[in-house]
Coordinates of C-alpha atoms in Angstrom, one line a residue:
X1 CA 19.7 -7.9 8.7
X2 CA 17.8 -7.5 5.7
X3 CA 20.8 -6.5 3.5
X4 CA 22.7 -9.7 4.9
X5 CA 20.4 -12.4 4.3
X6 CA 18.4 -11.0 1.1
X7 CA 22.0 -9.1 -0.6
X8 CA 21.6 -7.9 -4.2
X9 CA 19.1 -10.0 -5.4
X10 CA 16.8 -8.5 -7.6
X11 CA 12.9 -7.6 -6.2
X12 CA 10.0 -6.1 -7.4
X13 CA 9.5 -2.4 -6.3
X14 CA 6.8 0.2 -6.9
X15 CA 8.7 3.4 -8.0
X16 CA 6.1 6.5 -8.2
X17 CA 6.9 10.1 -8.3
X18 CA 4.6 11.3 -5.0
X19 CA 4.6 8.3 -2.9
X20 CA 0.7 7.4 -4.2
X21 CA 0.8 4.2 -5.8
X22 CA -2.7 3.1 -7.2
X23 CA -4.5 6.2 -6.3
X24 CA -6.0 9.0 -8.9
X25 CA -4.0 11.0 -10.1
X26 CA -4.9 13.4 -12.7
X27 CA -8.5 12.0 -13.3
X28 CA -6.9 8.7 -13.9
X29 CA -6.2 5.7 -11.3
X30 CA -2.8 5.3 -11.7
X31 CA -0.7 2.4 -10.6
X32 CA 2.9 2.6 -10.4
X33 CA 5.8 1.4 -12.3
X34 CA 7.1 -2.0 -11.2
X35 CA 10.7 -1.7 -10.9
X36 CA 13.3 -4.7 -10.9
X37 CA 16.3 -3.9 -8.8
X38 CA 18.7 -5.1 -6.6
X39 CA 17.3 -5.4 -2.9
X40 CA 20.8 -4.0 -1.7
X41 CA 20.1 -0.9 -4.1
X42 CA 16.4 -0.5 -3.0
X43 CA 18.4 -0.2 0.8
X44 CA 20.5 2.1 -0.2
X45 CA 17.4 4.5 -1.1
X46 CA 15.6 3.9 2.5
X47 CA 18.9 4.6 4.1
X48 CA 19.7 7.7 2.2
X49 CA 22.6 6.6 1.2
X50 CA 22.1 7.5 -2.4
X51 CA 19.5 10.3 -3.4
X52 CA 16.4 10.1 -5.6
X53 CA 13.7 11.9 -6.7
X54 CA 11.2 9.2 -6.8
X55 CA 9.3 7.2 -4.2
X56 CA 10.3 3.5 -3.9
X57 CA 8.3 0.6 -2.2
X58 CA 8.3 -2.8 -1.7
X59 CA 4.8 -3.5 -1.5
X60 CA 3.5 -6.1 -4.1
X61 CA 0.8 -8.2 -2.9
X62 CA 1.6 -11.7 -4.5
X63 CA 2.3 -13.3 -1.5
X64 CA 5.7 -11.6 -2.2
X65 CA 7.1 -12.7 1.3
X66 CA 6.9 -16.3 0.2
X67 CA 7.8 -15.4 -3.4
X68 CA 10.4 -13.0 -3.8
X69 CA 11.9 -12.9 0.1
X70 CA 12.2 -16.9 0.7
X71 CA 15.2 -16.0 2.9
X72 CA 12.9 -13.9 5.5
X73 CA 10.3 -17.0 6.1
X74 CA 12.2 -18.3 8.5
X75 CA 12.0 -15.6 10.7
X76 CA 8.2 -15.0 10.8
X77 CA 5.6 -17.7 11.7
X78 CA 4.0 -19.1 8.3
X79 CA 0.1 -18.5 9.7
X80 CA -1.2 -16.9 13.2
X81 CA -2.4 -19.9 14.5
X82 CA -6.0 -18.4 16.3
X83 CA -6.8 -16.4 12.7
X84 CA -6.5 -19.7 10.8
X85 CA -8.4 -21.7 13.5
X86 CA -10.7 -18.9 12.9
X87 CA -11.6 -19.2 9.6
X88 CA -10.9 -22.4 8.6
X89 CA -7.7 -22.1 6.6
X90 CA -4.6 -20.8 6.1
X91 CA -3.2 -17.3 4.5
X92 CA -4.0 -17.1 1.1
X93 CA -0.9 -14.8 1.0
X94 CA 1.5 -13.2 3.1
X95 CA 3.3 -10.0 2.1
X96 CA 6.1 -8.2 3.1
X97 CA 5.9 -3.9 3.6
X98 CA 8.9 -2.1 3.4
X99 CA 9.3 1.4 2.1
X100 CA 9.9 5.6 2.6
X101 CA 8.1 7.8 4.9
X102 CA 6.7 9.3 1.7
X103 CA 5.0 5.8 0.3
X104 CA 1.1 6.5 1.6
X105 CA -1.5 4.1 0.5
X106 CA -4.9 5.9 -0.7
X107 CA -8.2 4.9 0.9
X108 CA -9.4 1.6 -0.1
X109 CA -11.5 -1.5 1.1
X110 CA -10.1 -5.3 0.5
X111 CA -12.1 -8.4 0.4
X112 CA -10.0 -9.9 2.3
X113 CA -9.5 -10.8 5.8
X114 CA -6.0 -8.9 7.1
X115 CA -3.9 -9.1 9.7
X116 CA -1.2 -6.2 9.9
X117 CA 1.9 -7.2 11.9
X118 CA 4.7 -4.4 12.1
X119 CA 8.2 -5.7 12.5
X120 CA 10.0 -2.2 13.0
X121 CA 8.9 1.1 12.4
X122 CA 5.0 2.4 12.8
X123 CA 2.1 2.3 10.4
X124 CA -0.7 4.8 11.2
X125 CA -3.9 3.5 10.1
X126 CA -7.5 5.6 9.4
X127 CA -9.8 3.3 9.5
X128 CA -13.5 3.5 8.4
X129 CA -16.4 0.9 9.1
X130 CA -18.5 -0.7 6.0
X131 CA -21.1 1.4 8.1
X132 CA -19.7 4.7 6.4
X133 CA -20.3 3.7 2.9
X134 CA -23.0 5.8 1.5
X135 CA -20.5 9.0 2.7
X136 CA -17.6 7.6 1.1
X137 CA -17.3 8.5 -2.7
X138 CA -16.3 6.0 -5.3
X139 CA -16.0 6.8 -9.2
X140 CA -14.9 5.4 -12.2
X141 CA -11.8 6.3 -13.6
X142 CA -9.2 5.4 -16.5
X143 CA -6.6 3.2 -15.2
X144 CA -3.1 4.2 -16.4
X145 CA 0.9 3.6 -15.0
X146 CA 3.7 5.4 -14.1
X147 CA 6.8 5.2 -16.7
X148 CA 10.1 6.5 -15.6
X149 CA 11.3 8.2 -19.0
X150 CA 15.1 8.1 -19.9
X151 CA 16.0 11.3 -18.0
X152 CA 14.0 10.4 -14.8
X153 CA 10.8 12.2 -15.5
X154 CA 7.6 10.5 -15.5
X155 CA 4.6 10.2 -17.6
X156 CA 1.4 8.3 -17.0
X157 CA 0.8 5.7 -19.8
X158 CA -3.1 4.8 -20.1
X159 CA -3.9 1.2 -19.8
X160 CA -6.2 1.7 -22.9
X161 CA -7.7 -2.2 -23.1
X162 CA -8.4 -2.2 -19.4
X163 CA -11.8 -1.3 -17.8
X164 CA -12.6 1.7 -15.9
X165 CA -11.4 1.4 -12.4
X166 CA -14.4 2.3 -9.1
X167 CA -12.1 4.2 -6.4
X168 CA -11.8 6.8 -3.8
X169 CA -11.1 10.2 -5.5
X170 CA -11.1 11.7 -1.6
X171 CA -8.3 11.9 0.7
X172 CA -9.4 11.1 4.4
X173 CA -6.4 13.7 5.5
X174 CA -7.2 16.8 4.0
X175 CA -11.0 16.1 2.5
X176 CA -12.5 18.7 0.4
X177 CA -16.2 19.0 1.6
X178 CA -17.3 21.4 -0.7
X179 CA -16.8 18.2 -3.7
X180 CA -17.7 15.5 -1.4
X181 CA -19.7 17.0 1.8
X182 CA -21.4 13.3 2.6
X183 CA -17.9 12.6 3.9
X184 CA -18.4 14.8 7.0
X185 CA -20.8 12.3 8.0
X186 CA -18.3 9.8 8.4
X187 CA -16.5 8.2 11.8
X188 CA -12.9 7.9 10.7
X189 CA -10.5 5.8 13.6
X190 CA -7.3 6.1 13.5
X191 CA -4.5 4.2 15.3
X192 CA -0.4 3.6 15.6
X193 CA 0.8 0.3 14.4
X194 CA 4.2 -0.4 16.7
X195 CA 6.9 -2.8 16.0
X196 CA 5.8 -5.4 17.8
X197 CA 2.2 -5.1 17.5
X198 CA -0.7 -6.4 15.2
X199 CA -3.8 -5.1 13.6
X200 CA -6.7 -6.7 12.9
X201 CA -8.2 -5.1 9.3
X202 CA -11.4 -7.0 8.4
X203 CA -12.5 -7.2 4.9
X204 CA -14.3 -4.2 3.6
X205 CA -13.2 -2.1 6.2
X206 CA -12.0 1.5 4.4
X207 CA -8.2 2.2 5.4
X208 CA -5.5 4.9 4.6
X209 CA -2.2 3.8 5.6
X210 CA 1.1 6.2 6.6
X211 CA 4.2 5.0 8.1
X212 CA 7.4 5.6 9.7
X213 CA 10.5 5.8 7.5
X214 CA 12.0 2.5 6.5
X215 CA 9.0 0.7 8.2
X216 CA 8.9 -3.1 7.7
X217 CA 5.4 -4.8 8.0

């Protein structure tokens, strides 16, 4: 459906080399490179119809639903009706989530108010209360991109004008509690996002995200 109605215009797509878009990396917080290509191509990727190396994802958060996929509006509602009755207004954005099995998003908190709807596929969420700050460590690292060199390697490029970036150096999965053992402390939920289904994320609730392959949210 996608590859009908969207075709070969070109998107924005994150393209990393592990699948950890803005997450350290090296001692560095390292973002990924933002790739222009065709949507059909991106497709082709998911699909396995054409082999890469790297990690591709269509995950900016522009409100890139409304954005970049105009054609896809019409088949979602433009607000959930109870959440804006809720708090007053209307989305301030709406994205659109589609990517590889391999595409994991690092531990985080948003100031934001989120719901998660999943369209196909499943997201698996860990999820960690404002409670379980003070176990939680943040620190202060270099921020820096992915560049895909000319024969596909990559090297990370620091963003030298830009201020240090606070983030999670841990990973909720596998923690190392020798480095950080405050985390053992901590109450981590976790929980299956099904096609079909929503989650409610409120804002500066912690979350690591995994999902199915070719998962669109």
């Amino acid at each position: 459906f996608c590859r009908e109605v969207v075709g070969p215009k070109v998107v924005s797509v994150a393209v990393t080399p592990n699948g950890y878009a803005d997450a350290v990396f090296q001692d560095r917080f390292v973002m990924p490179e933002e790739h222009q290509m065709p949507f059909t191509d991106f497709l082709d990727i998911v699909e396995k119809k054409v082999t890469s190396p790297n990690i591709f994802y269509v995950q900016k958060q522009c409100s890139n639903l409304t954005e970049e996929f105009p054609e896809l509006v019409c088949d979602v509602q433009p607000d959930i009706p109870w959440m804006s009755e809720a708090l007053g207004k209307k989305p301030d954005a709406v994205n659109f989530w589609l990517g590889e099995s391999a595409a994991v998003t690092s531990l985080h908190k948003d100031h934001y108010e989120n719901l998660y709807c999943v369209v196909s596929g499943e997201k698996y969420f860990l999820l960690h209360p404002p409670s379980d700050r003070p176990f939680i460590p943040y620190e202060l690292y270099q921020p820096a991109t992915y560049h895909v060199s000319e024969d596909g390697s990559f090297e990370i490029v620091d963003e030298k004008t830009a201020e240090k970036v606070p983030w999670i150096p841990l990973d909720p999965l596998n923690p190392d509690l020798e480095l950080y053992p405050e985390y053992a402390q901590a109450k981590p939920l976790q929980c299956t996002v099904k096609a079909g289904e929503m989650l409610y994320l409120p804002s500066l609730w912690f979350h690591h995200v995994q999902q199915s392959h070719g998962c669109i949210a």
